[in-house]
Amino acid sequence: MSALLIPDFMFDVFSDVDPEFLKKQKITTLLCDIDNTLSPYEDAVPSEAVRDWVRELQAAGISLALISNNTPKRVETYNAPLGLVAYADAKKPSKQRYLDAMSKLGVDRKHCAVLGDQLLTDAWSAKRLGIPSVIVKPIRDKKTLFFRFKRALEVPFIKAYQRKQKRSQTHGQ
């Protein structure tokens, strides 16, 4: 099984990824997906919960950038209240927009992580960059055949992550 798609960390929701966790992992920059990670596709702007979470991370010295495969209009509208470094049409799992964000933020990849909801885009991008992937459960998946197929492909990799976690807990690591 390809380790490229096994996440490094999994959480239920984005807000579980808190400053304490990030600092423990020595992560100072979080490169975030938008759709189904921070907000449902249909939410044009971030919720107050997202805004509070962004402020909490920034207050703790964590920088953030938005990296999305969605359109420039979607990303610009969503990012307007946040004012983060943001890239649309990222063509994930391409590394380029992540590298652009790291360069613009002036950070080294050894202190970065990718936050997203999809293994085939977000986790794979992180692995290609050599940085940790932090995956959350999708907020509200699209029900198209394509999305159902993609989620079905992810199941064995999520189970591999869960087995790895169980082994590390059993061995006290």
mmCIF file with all atom_site columns, C-alpha atoms in Angstrom:
data_model
loop_
_atom_site.group_PDB
_atom_site.id
_atom_site.type_symbol
_atom_site.label_atom_id
_atom_site.label_alt_id
_atom_site.label_comp_id
_atom_site.label_asym_id
_atom_site.label_entity_id
_atom_site.label_seq_id
_atom_site.pdbx_PDB_ins_code
_atom_site.Cartn_x
_atom_site.Cartn_y
_atom_site.Cartn_z
_atom_site.occupancy
_atom_site.B_iso_or_equiv
_atom_site.pdbx_formal_charge
_atom_site.auth_seq_id
_atom_site.auth_comp_id
_atom_site.auth_asym_id
_atom_site.auth_atom_id
_atom_site.pdbx_PDB_model_num
ATOM 1   C CA . MET A 1 1   ? 0.000   0.000  0.000  1.00 0.00 ? 1   MET A CA 1
ATOM 2   C CA . SER A 1 2   ? 1.375   3.378  -0.963 1.00 0.00 ? 2   SER A CA 1
ATOM 3   C CA . ALA A 1 3   ? 2.416   5.462  2.017  1.00 0.00 ? 3   ALA A CA 1
ATOM 4   C CA . LEU A 1 4   ? 1.800   8.533  -0.183 1.00 0.00 ? 4   LEU A CA 1
ATOM 5   C CA . LEU A 1 5   ? -1.874  8.498  0.709  1.00 0.00 ? 5   LEU A CA 1
ATOM 6   C CA . ILE A 1 6   ? -1.720  7.562  4.389  1.00 0.00 ? 6   ILE A CA 1
ATOM 7   C CA . PRO A 1 7   ? -2.259  10.706 6.455  1.00 0.00 ? 7   PRO A CA 1
ATOM 8   C CA . ASP A 1 8   ? 0.123   11.652 9.233  1.00 0.00 ? 8   ASP A CA 1
ATOM 9   C CA . PHE A 1 9   ? -2.686  12.902 11.476 1.00 0.00 ? 9   PHE A CA 1
ATOM 10  C CA . MET A 1 10  ? -6.478  12.725 11.403 1.00 0.00 ? 10  MET A CA 1
ATOM 11  C CA . PHE A 1 11  ? -9.033  14.820 13.276 1.00 0.00 ? 11  PHE A CA 1
ATOM 12  C CA . ASP A 1 12  ? -12.808 15.104 13.222 1.00 0.00 ? 12  ASP A CA 1
ATOM 13  C CA . VAL A 1 13  ? -12.952 18.841 12.431 1.00 0.00 ? 13  VAL A CA 1
ATOM 14  C CA . PHE A 1 14  ? -10.548 21.670 11.589 1.00 0.00 ? 14  PHE A CA 1
ATOM 15  C CA . SER A 1 15  ? -10.964 23.295 15.006 1.00 0.00 ? 15  SER A CA 1
ATOM 16  C CA . ASP A 1 16  ? -9.460  20.192 16.655 1.00 0.00 ? 16  ASP A CA 1
ATOM 17  C CA . VAL A 1 17  ? -6.178  21.257 15.027 1.00 0.00 ? 17  VAL A CA 1
ATOM 18  C CA . ASP A 1 18  ? -5.249  23.676 17.786 1.00 0.00 ? 18  ASP A CA 1
ATOM 19  C CA . PRO A 1 19  ? -2.103  25.642 18.669 1.00 0.00 ? 19  PRO A CA 1
ATOM 20  C CA . GLU A 1 20  ? -1.065  23.083 21.282 1.00 0.00 ? 20  GLU A CA 1
ATOM 21  C CA . PHE A 1 21  ? -1.073  20.244 18.735 1.00 0.00 ? 21  PHE A CA 1
ATOM 22  C CA . LEU A 1 22  ? 0.728   22.339 16.110 1.00 0.00 ? 22  LEU A CA 1
ATOM 23  C CA . LYS A 1 23  ? 3.417   23.526 18.527 1.00 0.00 ? 23  LYS A CA 1
ATOM 24  C CA . LYS A 1 24  ? 3.988   19.960 19.738 1.00 0.00 ? 24  LYS A CA 1
ATOM 25  C CA . GLN A 1 25  ? 4.626   18.994 16.109 1.00 0.00 ? 25  GLN A CA 1
ATOM 26  C CA . LYS A 1 26  ? 6.831   22.103 15.589 1.00 0.00 ? 26  LYS A CA 1
ATOM 27  C CA . ILE A 1 27  ? 4.414   23.354 12.925 1.00 0.00 ? 27  ILE A CA 1
ATOM 28  C CA . THR A 1 28  ? 4.390   27.130 12.527 1.00 0.00 ? 28  THR A CA 1
ATOM 29  C CA . THR A 1 29  ? 2.574   27.305 9.177  1.00 0.00 ? 29  THR A CA 1
ATOM 30  C CA . LEU A 1 30  ? -0.619  25.546 8.133  1.00 0.00 ? 30  LEU A CA 1
ATOM 31  C CA . LEU A 1 31  ? -1.458  25.317 4.434  1.00 0.00 ? 31  LEU A CA 1
ATOM 32  C CA . CYS A 1 32  ? -5.235  24.868 4.379  1.00 0.00 ? 32  CYS A CA 1
ATOM 33  C CA . ASP A 1 33  ? -7.761  23.569 1.937  1.00 0.00 ? 33  ASP A CA 1
ATOM 34  C CA . ILE A 1 34  ? -11.112 25.393 2.009  1.00 0.00 ? 34  ILE A CA 1
ATOM 35  C CA . ASP A 1 35  ? -13.960 23.289 0.665  1.00 0.00 ? 35  ASP A CA 1
ATOM 36  C CA . ASN A 1 36  ? -15.158 20.510 2.928  1.00 0.00 ? 36  ASN A CA 1
ATOM 37  C CA . THR A 1 37  ? -12.208 21.196 5.250  1.00 0.00 ? 37  THR A CA 1
ATOM 38  C CA . LEU A 1 38  ? -13.027 24.622 6.687  1.00 0.00 ? 38  LEU A CA 1
ATOM 39  C CA . SER A 1 39  ? -16.478 25.144 5.175  1.00 0.00 ? 39  SER A CA 1
ATOM 40  C CA . PRO A 1 40  ? -19.052 23.408 3.000  1.00 0.00 ? 40  PRO A CA 1
ATOM 41  C CA . TYR A 1 41  ? -18.821 24.191 -0.717 1.00 0.00 ? 41  TYR A CA 1
ATOM 42  C CA . GLU A 1 42  ? -21.934 26.349 -0.590 1.00 0.00 ? 42  GLU A CA 1
ATOM 43  C CA . ASP A 1 43  ? -20.669 28.713 2.140  1.00 0.00 ? 43  ASP A CA 1
ATOM 44  C CA . ALA A 1 44  ? -19.366 31.782 0.292  1.00 0.00 ? 44  ALA A CA 1
ATOM 45  C CA . VAL A 1 45  ? -17.549 33.197 3.319  1.00 0.00 ? 45  VAL A CA 1
ATOM 46  C CA . PRO A 1 46  ? -16.001 31.650 6.423  1.00 0.00 ? 46  PRO A CA 1
ATOM 47  C CA . SER A 1 47  ? -18.217 31.024 9.424  1.00 0.00 ? 47  SER A CA 1
ATOM 48  C CA . GLU A 1 48  ? -17.547 32.781 12.704 1.00 0.00 ? 48  GLU A CA 1
ATOM 49  C CA . ALA A 1 49  ? -16.067 29.487 13.964 1.00 0.00 ? 49  ALA A CA 1
ATOM 50  C CA . VAL A 1 50  ? -13.515 29.524 11.122 1.00 0.00 ? 50  VAL A CA 1
ATOM 51  C CA . ARG A 1 51  ? -12.694 33.182 11.764 1.00 0.00 ? 51  ARG A CA 1
ATOM 52  C CA . ASP A 1 52  ? -12.227 32.511 15.488 1.00 0.00 ? 52  ASP A CA 1
ATOM 53  C CA . TRP A 1 53  ? -9.978  29.507 14.765 1.00 0.00 ? 53  TRP A CA 1
ATOM 54  C CA . VAL A 1 54  ? -7.837  31.554 12.355 1.00 0.00 ? 54  VAL A CA 1
ATOM 55  C CA . ARG A 1 55  ? -7.483  34.324 14.959 1.00 0.00 ? 55  ARG A CA 1
ATOM 56  C CA . GLU A 1 56  ? -6.598  31.754 17.645 1.00 0.00 ? 56  GLU A CA 1
ATOM 57  C CA . LEU A 1 57  ? -3.849  30.231 15.499 1.00 0.00 ? 57  LEU A CA 1
ATOM 58  C CA . GLN A 1 58  ? -2.491  33.619 14.469 1.00 0.00 ? 58  GLN A CA 1
ATOM 59  C CA . ALA A 1 59  ? -2.440  34.780 18.112 1.00 0.00 ? 59  ALA A CA 1
ATOM 60  C CA . ALA A 1 60  ? -0.340  31.690 18.868 1.00 0.00 ? 60  ALA A CA 1
ATOM 61  C CA . GLY A 1 61  ? 2.141   32.613 16.121 1.00 0.00 ? 61  GLY A CA 1
ATOM 62  C CA . ILE A 1 62  ? 0.856   30.131 13.531 1.00 0.00 ? 62  ILE A CA 1
ATOM 63  C CA . SER A 1 63  ? 0.666   31.478 9.982  1.00 0.00 ? 63  SER A CA 1
ATOM 64  C CA . LEU A 1 64  ? -1.910  30.181 7.526  1.00 0.00 ? 64  LEU A CA 1
ATOM 65  C CA . ALA A 1 65  ? -2.443  30.116 3.788  1.00 0.00 ? 65  ALA A CA 1
ATOM 66  C CA . LEU A 1 66  ? -5.371  28.871 1.732  1.00 0.00 ? 66  LEU A CA 1
ATOM 67  C CA . ILE A 1 67  ? -4.601  26.475 -1.120 1.00 0.00 ? 67  ILE A CA 1
ATOM 68  C CA . SER A 1 68  ? -7.666  25.480 -3.131 1.00 0.00 ? 68  SER A CA 1
ATOM 69  C CA . ASN A 1 69  ? -8.508  23.734 -6.377 1.00 0.00 ? 69  ASN A CA 1
ATOM 70  C CA . ASN A 1 70  ? -11.584 25.965 -6.608 1.00 0.00 ? 70  ASN A CA 1
ATOM 71  C CA . THR A 1 71  ? -11.964 29.058 -8.796 1.00 0.00 ? 71  THR A CA 1
ATOM 72  C CA . PRO A 1 72  ? -10.298 32.420 -8.158 1.00 0.00 ? 72  PRO A CA 1
ATOM 73  C CA . LYS A 1 73  ? -13.720 34.011 -7.528 1.00 0.00 ? 73  LYS A CA 1
ATOM 74  C CA . ARG A 1 74  ? -14.553 31.407 -4.865 1.00 0.00 ? 74  ARG A CA 1
ATOM 75  C CA . VAL A 1 75  ? -11.185 31.723 -3.123 1.00 0.00 ? 75  VAL A CA 1
ATOM 76  C CA . GLU A 1 76  ? -11.105 35.550 -3.254 1.00 0.00 ? 76  GLU A CA 1
ATOM 77  C CA . THR A 1 77  ? -14.642 35.834 -1.857 1.00 0.00 ? 77  THR A CA 1
ATOM 78  C CA . TYR A 1 78  ? -13.949 33.301 0.885  1.00 0.00 ? 78  TYR A CA 1
ATOM 79  C CA . ASN A 1 79  ? -10.611 34.845 1.826  1.00 0.00 ? 79  ASN A CA 1
ATOM 80  C CA . ALA A 1 80  ? -11.792 38.484 1.854  1.00 0.00 ? 80  ALA A CA 1
ATOM 81  C CA . PRO A 1 81  ? -12.724 38.493 5.585  1.00 0.00 ? 81  PRO A CA 1
ATOM 82  C CA . LEU A 1 82  ? -9.585  36.517 6.525  1.00 0.00 ? 82  LEU A CA 1
ATOM 83  C CA . GLY A 1 83  ? -6.891  38.335 4.547  1.00 0.00 ? 83  GLY A CA 1
ATOM 84  C CA . LEU A 1 84  ? -4.649  35.278 4.262  1.00 0.00 ? 84  LEU A CA 1
ATOM 85  C CA . VAL A 1 85  ? -2.194  34.360 1.540  1.00 0.00 ? 85  VAL A CA 1
ATOM 86  C CA . ALA A 1 86  ? -4.448  32.395 -0.808 1.00 0.00 ? 86  ALA A CA 1
ATOM 87  C CA . TYR A 1 87  ? -4.161  30.496 -4.078 1.00 0.00 ? 87  TYR A CA 1
ATOM 88  C CA . ALA A 1 88  ? -6.942  29.231 -6.304 1.00 0.00 ? 88  ALA A CA 1
ATOM 89  C CA . ASP A 1 89  ? -6.863  26.666 -9.092 1.00 0.00 ? 89  ASP A CA 1
ATOM 90  C CA . ALA A 1 90  ? -3.959  24.938 -7.320 1.00 0.00 ? 90  ALA A CA 1
ATOM 91  C CA . LYS A 1 91  ? -4.201  21.742 -9.364 1.00 0.00 ? 91  LYS A CA 1
ATOM 92  C CA . LYS A 1 92  ? -3.527  19.654 -6.246 1.00 0.00 ? 92  LYS A CA 1
ATOM 93  C CA . PRO A 1 93  ? -1.705  17.317 -5.800 1.00 0.00 ? 93  PRO A CA 1
ATOM 94  C CA . SER A 1 94  ? 0.677   19.702 -7.586 1.00 0.00 ? 94  SER A CA 1
ATOM 95  C CA . LYS A 1 95  ? 3.233   21.189 -5.200 1.00 0.00 ? 95  LYS A CA 1
ATOM 96  C CA . GLN A 1 96  ? 3.566   24.581 -6.895 1.00 0.00 ? 96  GLN A CA 1
ATOM 97  C CA . ARG A 1 97  ? 0.969   26.656 -5.022 1.00 0.00 ? 97  ARG A CA 1
ATOM 98  C CA . TYR A 1 98  ? 2.177   25.267 -1.702 1.00 0.00 ? 98  TYR A CA 1
ATOM 99  C CA . LEU A 1 99  ? 5.729   26.274 -2.594 1.00 0.00 ? 99  LEU A CA 1
ATOM 100 C CA . ASP A 1 100 ? 4.455   29.709 -3.673 1.00 0.00 ? 100 ASP A CA 1
ATOM 101 C CA . ALA A 1 101 ? 2.691   30.147 -0.316 1.00 0.00 ? 101 ALA A CA 1
ATOM 102 C CA . MET A 1 102 ? 5.747   29.063 1.671  1.00 0.00 ? 102 MET A CA 1
ATOM 103 C CA . SER A 1 103 ? 7.899   31.486 -0.298 1.00 0.00 ? 103 SER A CA 1
ATOM 104 C CA . LYS A 1 104 ? 5.455   34.355 0.174  1.00 0.00 ? 104 LYS A CA 1
ATOM 105 C CA . LEU A 1 105 ? 5.212   33.635 3.918  1.00 0.00 ? 105 LEU A CA 1
ATOM 106 C CA . GLY A 1 106 ? 8.984   33.218 4.180  1.00 0.00 ? 106 GLY A CA 1
ATOM 107 C CA . VAL A 1 107 ? 8.780   29.822 5.885  1.00 0.00 ? 107 VAL A CA 1
ATOM 108 C CA . ASP A 1 108 ? 10.756  26.638 5.558  1.00 0.00 ? 108 ASP A CA 1
ATOM 109 C CA . ARG A 1 109 ? 8.853   23.473 4.752  1.00 0.00 ? 109 ARG A CA 1
ATOM 110 C CA . LYS A 1 110 ? 10.210  21.699 7.864  1.00 0.00 ? 110 LYS A CA 1
ATOM 111 C CA . HIS A 1 111 ? 7.746   23.763 9.938  1.00 0.00 ? 111 HIS A CA 1
ATOM 112 C CA . CYS A 1 112 ? 4.731   23.425 7.611  1.00 0.00 ? 112 CYS A CA 1
ATOM 113 C CA . ALA A 1 113 ? 1.809   21.036 7.351  1.00 0.00 ? 113 ALA A CA 1
ATOM 114 C CA . VAL A 1 114 ? -1.105  20.615 4.956  1.00 0.00 ? 114 VAL A CA 1
ATOM 115 C CA . LEU A 1 115 ? -4.660  20.606 6.325  1.00 0.00 ? 115 LEU A CA 1
ATOM 116 C CA . GLY A 1 116 ? -7.367  19.108 4.118  1.00 0.00 ? 116 GLY A CA 1
ATOM 117 C CA . ASP A 1 117 ? -10.132 16.574 3.753  1.00 0.00 ? 117 ASP A CA 1
ATOM 118 C CA . GLN A 1 118 ? -8.990  14.519 0.761  1.00 0.00 ? 118 GLN A CA 1
ATOM 119 C CA . LEU A 1 119 ? -6.210  11.984 0.579  1.00 0.00 ? 119 LEU A CA 1
ATOM 120 C CA . LEU A 1 120 ? -5.908  12.131 -3.222 1.00 0.00 ? 120 LEU A CA 1
ATOM 121 C CA . THR A 1 121 ? -5.260  15.866 -3.224 1.00 0.00 ? 121 THR A CA 1
ATOM 122 C CA . ASP A 1 122 ? -4.287  17.180 0.210  1.00 0.00 ? 122 ASP A CA 1
ATOM 123 C CA . ALA A 1 123 ? -2.428  14.215 1.748  1.00 0.00 ? 123 ALA A CA 1
ATOM 124 C CA . TRP A 1 124 ? -0.703  13.374 -1.514 1.00 0.00 ? 124 TRP A CA 1
ATOM 125 C CA . SER A 1 125 ? 0.430   17.011 -1.929 1.00 0.00 ? 125 SER A CA 1
ATOM 126 C CA . ALA A 1 126 ? 1.882   16.988 1.577  1.00 0.00 ? 126 ALA A CA 1
ATOM 127 C CA . LYS A 1 127 ? 3.746   13.733 0.970  1.00 0.00 ? 127 LYS A CA 1
ATOM 128 C CA . ARG A 1 128 ? 5.162   15.109 -2.295 1.00 0.00 ? 128 ARG A CA 1
ATOM 129 C CA . LEU A 1 129 ? 6.407   18.141 -0.351 1.00 0.00 ? 129 LEU A CA 1
ATOM 130 C CA . GLY A 1 130 ? 7.845   16.008 2.450  1.00 0.00 ? 130 GLY A CA 1
ATOM 131 C CA . ILE A 1 131 ? 5.645   17.667 5.086  1.00 0.00 ? 131 ILE A CA 1
ATOM 132 C CA . PRO A 1 132 ? 2.953   16.283 7.413  1.00 0.00 ? 132 PRO A CA 1
ATOM 133 C CA . SER A 1 133 ? -0.621  15.885 6.237  1.00 0.00 ? 133 SER A CA 1
ATOM 134 C CA . VAL A 1 134 ? -3.428  16.657 8.651  1.00 0.00 ? 134 VAL A CA 1
ATOM 135 C CA . ILE A 1 135 ? -6.725  15.270 7.392  1.00 0.00 ? 135 ILE A CA 1
ATOM 136 C CA . VAL A 1 136 ? -10.179 16.072 8.743  1.00 0.00 ? 136 VAL A CA 1
ATOM 137 C CA . LYS A 1 137 ? -13.463 14.369 8.023  1.00 0.00 ? 137 LYS A CA 1
ATOM 138 C CA . PRO A 1 138 ? -15.268 16.028 5.118  1.00 0.00 ? 138 PRO A CA 1
ATOM 139 C CA . ILE A 1 139 ? -17.921 18.482 6.293  1.00 0.00 ? 139 ILE A CA 1
ATOM 140 C CA . ARG A 1 140 ? -20.479 17.659 3.627  1.00 0.00 ? 140 ARG A CA 1
ATOM 141 C CA . ASP A 1 141 ? -19.407 15.634 0.636  1.00 0.00 ? 141 ASP A CA 1
ATOM 142 C CA . LYS A 1 142 ? -20.800 16.083 -2.814 1.00 0.00 ? 142 LYS A CA 1
ATOM 143 C CA . LYS A 1 143 ? -22.890 13.064 -3.743 1.00 0.00 ? 143 LYS A CA 1
ATOM 144 C CA . THR A 1 144 ? -21.712 12.785 -7.340 1.00 0.00 ? 144 THR A CA 1
ATOM 145 C CA . LEU A 1 145 ? -20.438 9.448  -8.608 1.00 0.00 ? 145 LEU A CA 1
ATOM 146 C CA . PHE A 1 146 ? -16.942 10.939 -8.956 1.00 0.00 ? 146 PHE A CA 1
ATOM 147 C CA . PHE A 1 147 ? -16.789 12.020 -5.300 1.00 0.00 ? 147 PHE A CA 1
ATOM 148 C CA . ARG A 1 148 ? -18.234 8.730  -4.057 1.00 0.00 ? 148 ARG A CA 1
ATOM 149 C CA . PHE A 1 149 ? -15.590 6.903  -6.095 1.00 0.00 ? 149 PHE A CA 1
ATOM 150 C CA . LYS A 1 150 ? -12.783 9.091  -4.688 1.00 0.00 ? 150 LYS A CA 1
ATOM 151 C CA . ARG A 1 151 ? -13.970 8.521  -1.123 1.00 0.00 ? 151 ARG A CA 1
ATOM 152 C CA . ALA A 1 152 ? -14.164 4.762  -1.703 1.00 0.00 ? 152 ALA A CA 1
ATOM 153 C CA . LEU A 1 153 ? -10.534 4.818  -2.892 1.00 0.00 ? 153 LEU A CA 1
ATOM 154 C CA . GLU A 1 154 ? -9.529  6.509  0.383  1.00 0.00 ? 154 GLU A CA 1
ATOM 155 C CA . VAL A 1 155 ? -10.977 3.827  2.690  1.00 0.00 ? 155 VAL A CA 1
ATOM 156 C CA . PRO A 1 156 ? -7.976  1.421  2.700  1.00 0.00 ? 156 PRO A CA 1
ATOM 157 C CA . PHE A 1 157 ? -5.579  4.299  3.437  1.00 0.00 ? 157 PHE A CA 1
ATOM 158 C CA . ILE A 1 158 ? -7.693  5.584  6.311  1.00 0.00 ? 158 ILE A CA 1
ATOM 159 C CA . LYS A 1 159 ? -7.792  2.044  7.717  1.00 0.00 ? 159 LYS A CA 1
ATOM 160 C CA . ALA A 1 160 ? -4.000  1.835  7.359  1.00 0.00 ? 160 ALA A CA 1
ATOM 161 C CA . TYR A 1 161 ? -3.699  5.087  9.343  1.00 0.00 ? 161 TYR A CA 1
ATOM 162 C CA . GLN A 1 162 ? -5.999  3.707  12.041 1.00 0.00 ? 162 GLN A CA 1
ATOM 163 C CA . ARG A 1 163 ? -3.963  0.474  12.276 1.00 0.00 ? 163 ARG A CA 1
ATOM 164 C CA . LYS A 1 164 ? -0.755  2.505  12.550 1.00 0.00 ? 164 LYS A CA 1
ATOM 165 C CA . GLN A 1 165 ? -2.285  4.595  15.354 1.00 0.00 ? 165 GLN A CA 1
ATOM 166 C CA . LYS A 1 166 ? -3.464  1.489  17.185 1.00 0.00 ? 166 LYS A CA 1
ATOM 167 C CA . ARG A 1 167 ? 0.012   -0.075 16.969 1.00 0.00 ? 167 ARG A CA 1
ATOM 168 C CA . SER A 1 168 ? 1.730   3.063  18.244 1.00 0.00 ? 168 SER A CA 1
ATOM 169 C CA . GLN A 1 169 ? -0.710  3.274  21.177 1.00 0.00 ? 169 GLN A CA 1
ATOM 170 C CA . THR A 1 170 ? -0.180  -0.406 21.962 1.00 0.00 ? 170 THR A CA 1
ATOM 171 C CA . HIS A 1 171 ? 3.589   0.037  21.937 1.00 0.00 ? 171 HIS A CA 1
ATOM 172 C CA . GLY A 1 172 ? 3.453   3.259  23.950 1.00 0.00 ? 172 GLY A CA 1
ATOM 173 C CA . GLN A 1 173 ? 4.976   5.433  21.246 1.00 0.00 ? 173 GLN A CA 1
#
